[in-house]
Amino acid sequence: MSTSSSSLDMAFALVREGRLVDAEQVMVRELQDVTRTYGAGSPEWASVQCDLGNVLLNSDQPARAVDCYRAACSGPMPDDPEAHKDRLTYRMNLGMVLGRLGRLDEAETELRANAQERLAFYGREHPGYAFGLEPLADVQLRRGDLRAARESVEEAIQNFWRGGHERLATALALRATIVTTAGGDEPAFVTLEQLPDEVVENVALAVLNRTGEHPETDGAVLSLLAEAMEARLGPDHQATLNALSQLANHGRDDHGVDRVAAIRKVLASYHRQGMREEALMAELGLAMAQSDAGDLDGALRTYAEALVRAQSLGRADLVSQVLRNWELALSEAELPDEAERCLREALSAAQDSGDPETLGRVRIALGLFLQHQERLEEARPIVEAGLSTLDVAHPDALVGRGHLGAIMEGRSCGCGDMPEVIAAAFREFVLGRLPRDLLADLEVDLKDGDFAVNVHLRREPAEDELEELDRVMQAATAEFRRRVAER
């Protein structure tokens, strides 16, 4: 039950744009309207609380989402069947997010209760009951109770299988993680030959979506998935290529030859299929993997091949990207003249592309290169020009801002200045989004990877202003964390 479909759509559109503060404010206004119309505690109010929780969750604020889901679950169970179903969803959301936060005891308590409520409401054969078993199995896995996790997921699989439900794919993906975690010779992916291609593809997608939730087994599960997809769907099927690509990305942590091998398989497939732009992106990934694995000569050869491919595509932005990446390998190989030539050519291509972000990133890269070569007078105007075309919270802009400060102080490197730079950029970012008549100053410090914020007010705020200020600060913090995470 949702009375805020248009508001929710607008909020999620803002989240996709990275405008997390604005997204939350849309839902807060919707909640205020519904409270006035239907009253706090009503089914309509609970629905918007859940919607707000979903927006906060997608804005990387799970702890605040928990408060919304708890509010949605407050009060007696509704008599209306549809409102009853909604309450079951709210409680499942609550348990799942508690698990995501690592509050596993609370999570299992909520999810066990939710599974029992679902059993009483739907009955054992209905998929609505199995919906509650799946997140319960995941939390049991996180707690290390593999036996209970296996029992829960197998019951969910049987339920979904009998009903031909699409959630079978996600349950099979979870089972693969549980089986792999347990070790032994039992196959992680079973019955794939009995399933239609569409369901098999969804199994692969579900595994990829789970990557990062259990990092200790991700590599093994992804490797087994790639083998299973190649055997079932073939080496050129997109599900196989997606599994190999994810395996390669995961391999960045160990810089091993497996990562290079996975990318080579993807690249070979793109060649066979004539997918030229995709092959170029794979070549860039291969060059980075080779460099990380210590094969610098191989990386340089791959970049040269990638440049030819980019030029043949007639895409100035891609040419600029290849050259910018190539410069890093040349600098690592201690070939500064060749590295500078690459960056100069990348700058020319970026100017031809007409893309401000591409141009800004290359300018920053060239400016930093010149700075590290102690050519500070040349570096300063190039870095300043790069900053003029990039968002204040863009990862390259943060790096450029730190180095610009060092250039102005006559230093050849500003790599160690990033905490102060990030804090200053955070302050600038937030000040533009808070009421000017309320806020006198904002002190920001970056400590232990998190922001410490001290707010100075011009006047005594009203209670609703304090609540609004708190919401804006928390949402802004999440928004900035997301933007700088790629740094």
mmCIF file of N, CA, C and O in Angstrom, residues 313-353:
data_model
loop_
_atom_site.group_PDB
_atom_site.id
_atom_site.type_symbol
_atom_site.label_atom_id
_atom_site.label_comp_id
_atom_site.label_asym_id
_atom_site.label_seq_id
_atom_site.Cartn_x
_atom_site.Cartn_y
_atom_site.Cartn_z
ATOM 1 N N LEU A 313 37.477 3.544 -33.832
ATOM 2 C CA LEU A 313 36.080 3.783 -33.480
ATOM 3 C C LEU A 313 35.674 5.234 -33.726
ATOM 4 O O LEU A 313 34.478 5.557 -33.731
ATOM 5 N N GLY A 314 36.654 6.124 -33.886
ATOM 6 C CA GLY A 314 36.336 7.517 -34.133
ATOM 7 C C GLY A 314 35.763 8.241 -32.936
ATOM 8 O O GLY A 314 35.025 9.211 -33.093
ATOM 9 N N ARG A 315 36.090 7.785 -31.721
ATOM 10 C CA ARG A 315 35.572 8.382 -30.495
ATOM 11 C C ARG A 315 36.701 9.106 -29.767
ATOM 12 O O ARG A 315 37.567 8.490 -29.144
ATOM 13 N N ALA A 316 36.678 10.437 -29.836
ATOM 14 C CA ALA A 316 37.743 11.214 -29.212
ATOM 15 C C ALA A 316 37.791 11.005 -27.702
ATOM 16 O O ALA A 316 38.873 11.000 -27.096
ATOM 17 N N ASP A 317 36.618 10.822 -27.066
ATOM 18 C CA ASP A 317 36.611 10.619 -25.622
ATOM 19 C C ASP A 317 37.296 9.307 -25.242
ATOM 20 O O ASP A 317 38.017 9.232 -24.236
ATOM 21 N N LEU A 318 37.092 8.260 -26.055
ATOM 22 C CA LEU A 318 37.736 6.980 -25.772
ATOM 23 C C LEU A 318 39.238 7.044 -26.037
ATOM 24 O O LEU A 318 40.036 6.452 -25.305
ATOM 25 N N VAL A 319 39.620 7.751 -27.085
ATOM 26 C CA VAL A 319 41.044 7.946 -27.353
ATOM 27 C C VAL A 319 41.706 8.630 -26.160
ATOM 28 O O VAL A 319 42.782 8.239 -25.698
ATOM 29 N N SER A 320 41.049 9.658 -25.631
ATOM 30 C CA SER A 320 41.585 10.388 -24.480
ATOM 31 C C SER A 320 41.704 9.466 -23.267
ATOM 32 O O SER A 320 42.695 9.505 -22.544
ATOM 33 N N GLN A 321 40.698 8.638 -23.059
ATOM 34 C CA GLN A 321 40.728 7.732 -21.910
ATOM 35 C C GLN A 321 41.882 6.739 -22.011
ATOM 36 O O GLN A 321 42.586 6.481 -21.027
ATOM 37 N N VAL A 322 42.076 6.159 -23.203
ATOM 38 C CA VAL A 322 43.170 5.199 -23.380
ATOM 39 C C VAL A 322 44.513 5.877 -23.108
ATOM 40 O O VAL A 322 45.371 5.335 -22.390
ATOM 41 N N LEU A 323 44.709 7.057 -23.673
ATOM 42 C CA LEU A 323 45.978 7.758 -23.505
ATOM 43 C C LEU A 323 46.221 8.132 -22.040
ATOM 44 O O LEU A 323 47.350 8.054 -21.548
ATOM 45 N N ARG A 324 45.164 8.545 -21.357
ATOM 46 C CA ARG A 324 45.315 8.918 -19.942
ATOM 47 C C ARG A 324 45.712 7.704 -19.099
ATOM 48 O O ARG A 324 46.565 7.790 -18.215
ATOM 49 N N ASN A 325 45.092 6.557 -19.381
ATOM 50 C CA ASN A 325 45.454 5.346 -18.654
ATOM 51 C C ASN A 325 46.866 4.883 -19.010
ATOM 52 O O ASN A 325 47.615 4.399 -18.150
ATOM 53 N N TRP A 326 47.223 5.007 -20.288
ATOM 54 C CA TRP A 326 48.539 4.581 -20.751
ATOM 55 C C TRP A 326 49.642 5.359 -20.040
ATOM 56 O O TRP A 326 50.700 4.813 -19.705
ATOM 57 N N GLU A 327 49.373 6.637 -19.782
ATOM 58 C CA GLU A 327 50.377 7.466 -19.110
ATOM 59 C C GLU A 327 50.768 6.889 -17.763
ATOM 60 O O GLU A 327 51.945 6.951 -17.355
ATOM 61 N N LEU A 328 49.814 6.326 -17.027
ATOM 62 C CA LEU A 328 50.116 5.772 -15.703
ATOM 63 C C LEU A 328 51.125 4.637 -15.816
ATOM 64 O O LEU A 328 52.055 4.526 -15.007
ATOM 65 N N ALA A 329 50.937 3.771 -16.821
ATOM 66 C CA ALA A 329 51.864 2.655 -17.006
ATOM 67 C C ALA A 329 53.240 3.157 -17.446
ATOM 68 O O ALA A 329 54.275 2.645 -17.003
ATOM 69 N N LEU A 330 53.264 4.179 -18.306
ATOM 70 C CA LEU A 330 54.538 4.730 -18.750
ATOM 71 C C LEU A 330 55.285 5.396 -17.593
ATOM 72 O O LEU A 330 56.514 5.289 -17.477
ATOM 73 N N SER A 331 54.549 6.087 -16.736
ATOM 74 C CA SER A 331 55.182 6.697 -15.571
ATOM 75 C C SER A 331 55.728 5.624 -14.637
ATOM 76 O O SER A 331 56.829 5.766 -14.082
ATOM 77 N N GLU A 332 54.951 4.544 -14.464
ATOM 78 C CA GLU A 332 55.430 3.445 -13.624
ATOM 79 C C GLU A 332 56.687 2.819 -14.217
ATOM 80 O O GLU A 332 57.571 2.362 -13.482
ATOM 81 N N ALA A 333 56.798 2.798 -15.545
ATOM 82 C CA ALA A 333 57.975 2.251 -16.218
ATOM 83 C C ALA A 333 59.120 3.251 -16.277
ATOM 84 O O ALA A 333 60.154 2.969 -16.899
ATOM 85 N N GLU A 334 58.918 4.416 -15.647
ATOM 86 C CA GLU A 334 59.939 5.467 -15.603
ATOM 87 C C GLU A 334 60.312 5.935 -17.003
ATOM 88 O O GLU A 334 61.488 6.056 -17.367
ATOM 89 N N LEU A 335 59.277 6.222 -17.774
ATOM 90 C CA LEU A 335 59.428 6.774 -19.118
ATOM 91 C C LEU A 335 58.680 8.106 -19.172
ATOM 92 O O LEU A 335 57.617 8.225 -19.782
ATOM 93 N N PRO A 336 59.205 9.151 -18.531
ATOM 94 C CA PRO A 336 58.459 10.412 -18.385
ATOM 95 C C PRO A 336 58.186 11.123 -19.701
ATOM 96 O O PRO A 336 57.136 11.754 -19.852
ATOM 97 N N ASP A 337 59.116 11.070 -20.650
ATOM 98 C CA ASP A 337 58.887 11.770 -21.917
ATOM 99 C C ASP A 337 57.703 11.163 -22.658
ATOM 100 O O ASP A 337 56.828 11.889 -23.171
ATOM 101 N N GLU A 338 57.678 9.836 -22.708
ATOM 102 C CA GLU A 338 56.560 9.157 -23.370
ATOM 103 C C GLU A 338 55.262 9.396 -22.613
ATOM 104 O O GLU A 338 54.196 9.558 -23.220
ATOM 105 N N ALA A 339 55.332 9.434 -21.270
ATOM 106 C CA ALA A 339 54.139 9.676 -20.461
ATOM 107 C C ALA A 339 53.563 11.060 -20.731
ATOM 108 O O ALA A 339 52.348 11.234 -20.896
ATOM 109 N N GLU A 340 54.436 12.071 -20.801
ATOM 110 C CA GLU A 340 53.951 13.424 -21.077
ATOM 111 C C GLU A 340 53.339 13.511 -22.473
ATOM 112 O O GLU A 340 52.319 14.181 -22.675
ATOM 113 N N ARG A 341 53.963 12.844 -23.427
ATOM 114 C CA ARG A 341 53.406 12.849 -24.789
ATOM 115 C C ARG A 341 51.990 12.273 -24.787
ATOM 116 O O ARG A 341 51.090 12.823 -25.438
ATOM 117 N N CYS A 342 51.793 11.208 -24.044
ATOM 118 C CA CYS A 342 50.453 10.604 -23.959
ATOM 119 C C CYS A 342 49.438 11.594 -23.402
ATOM 120 O O CYS A 342 48.319 11.723 -23.906
ATOM 121 N N LEU A 343 49.823 12.277 -22.331
ATOM 122 C CA LEU A 343 48.887 13.210 -21.712
ATOM 123 C C LEU A 343 48.589 14.398 -22.618
ATOM 124 O O LEU A 343 47.453 14.889 -22.655
ATOM 125 N N ARG A 344 49.592 14.887 -23.325
ATOM 126 C CA ARG A 344 49.348 16.005 -24.246
ATOM 127 C C ARG A 344 48.381 15.569 -25.347
ATOM 128 O O ARG A 344 47.469 16.316 -25.722
ATOM 129 N N GLU A 345 48.573 14.361 -25.860
ATOM 130 C CA GLU A 345 47.665 13.862 -26.893
ATOM 131 C C GLU A 345 46.274 13.605 -26.303
ATOM 132 O O GLU A 345 45.255 13.823 -26.973
ATOM 133 N N ALA A 346 46.238 13.152 -25.047
ATOM 134 C CA ALA A 346 44.951 12.931 -24.387
ATOM 135 C C ALA A 346 44.202 14.236 -24.217
ATOM 136 O O ALA A 346 42.970 14.296 -24.371
ATOM 137 N N LEU A 347 44.932 15.301 -23.896
ATOM 138 C CA LEU A 347 44.304 16.613 -23.742
ATOM 139 C C LEU A 347 43.716 17.090 -25.064
ATOM 140 O O LEU A 347 42.595 17.612 -25.110
ATOM 141 N N SER A 348 44.452 16.909 -26.141
ATOM 142 C CA SER A 348 43.954 17.315 -27.461
ATOM 143 C C SER A 348 42.690 16.540 -27.822
ATOM 144 O O SER A 348 41.704 17.122 -28.304
ATOM 145 N N ALA A 349 42.702 15.236 -27.544
ATOM 146 C CA ALA A 349 41.520 14.417 -27.834
ATOM 147 C C ALA A 349 40.343 14.825 -26.962
ATOM 148 O O ALA A 349 39.195 14.859 -27.415
ATOM 149 N N ALA A 350 40.608 15.148 -25.690
ATOM 150 C CA ALA A 350 39.536 15.578 -24.785
ATOM 151 C C ALA A 350 38.902 16.874 -25.271
ATOM 152 O O ALA A 350 37.684 17.054 -25.188
ATOM 153 N N GLN A 351 39.716 17.782 -25.782
ATOM 154 C CA GLN A 351 39.182 19.035 -26.308
ATOM 155 C C GLN A 351 38.308 18.768 -27.536
ATOM 156 O O GLN A 351 37.273 19.405 -27.724
ATOM 157 N N ASP A 352 38.710 17.805 -28.357
ATOM 158 C CA ASP A 352 37.909 17.446 -29.524
ATOM 159 C C ASP A 352 36.598 16.771 -29.131
ATOM 160 O O ASP A 352 35.601 16.872 -29.857
ATOM 161 N N SER A 353 36.605 16.078 -27.982
ATOM 162 C CA SER A 353 35.410 15.322 -27.570
ATOM 163 C C SER A 353 34.259 16.225 -27.177
ATOM 164 O O SER A 353 33.088 15.836 -27.268
#
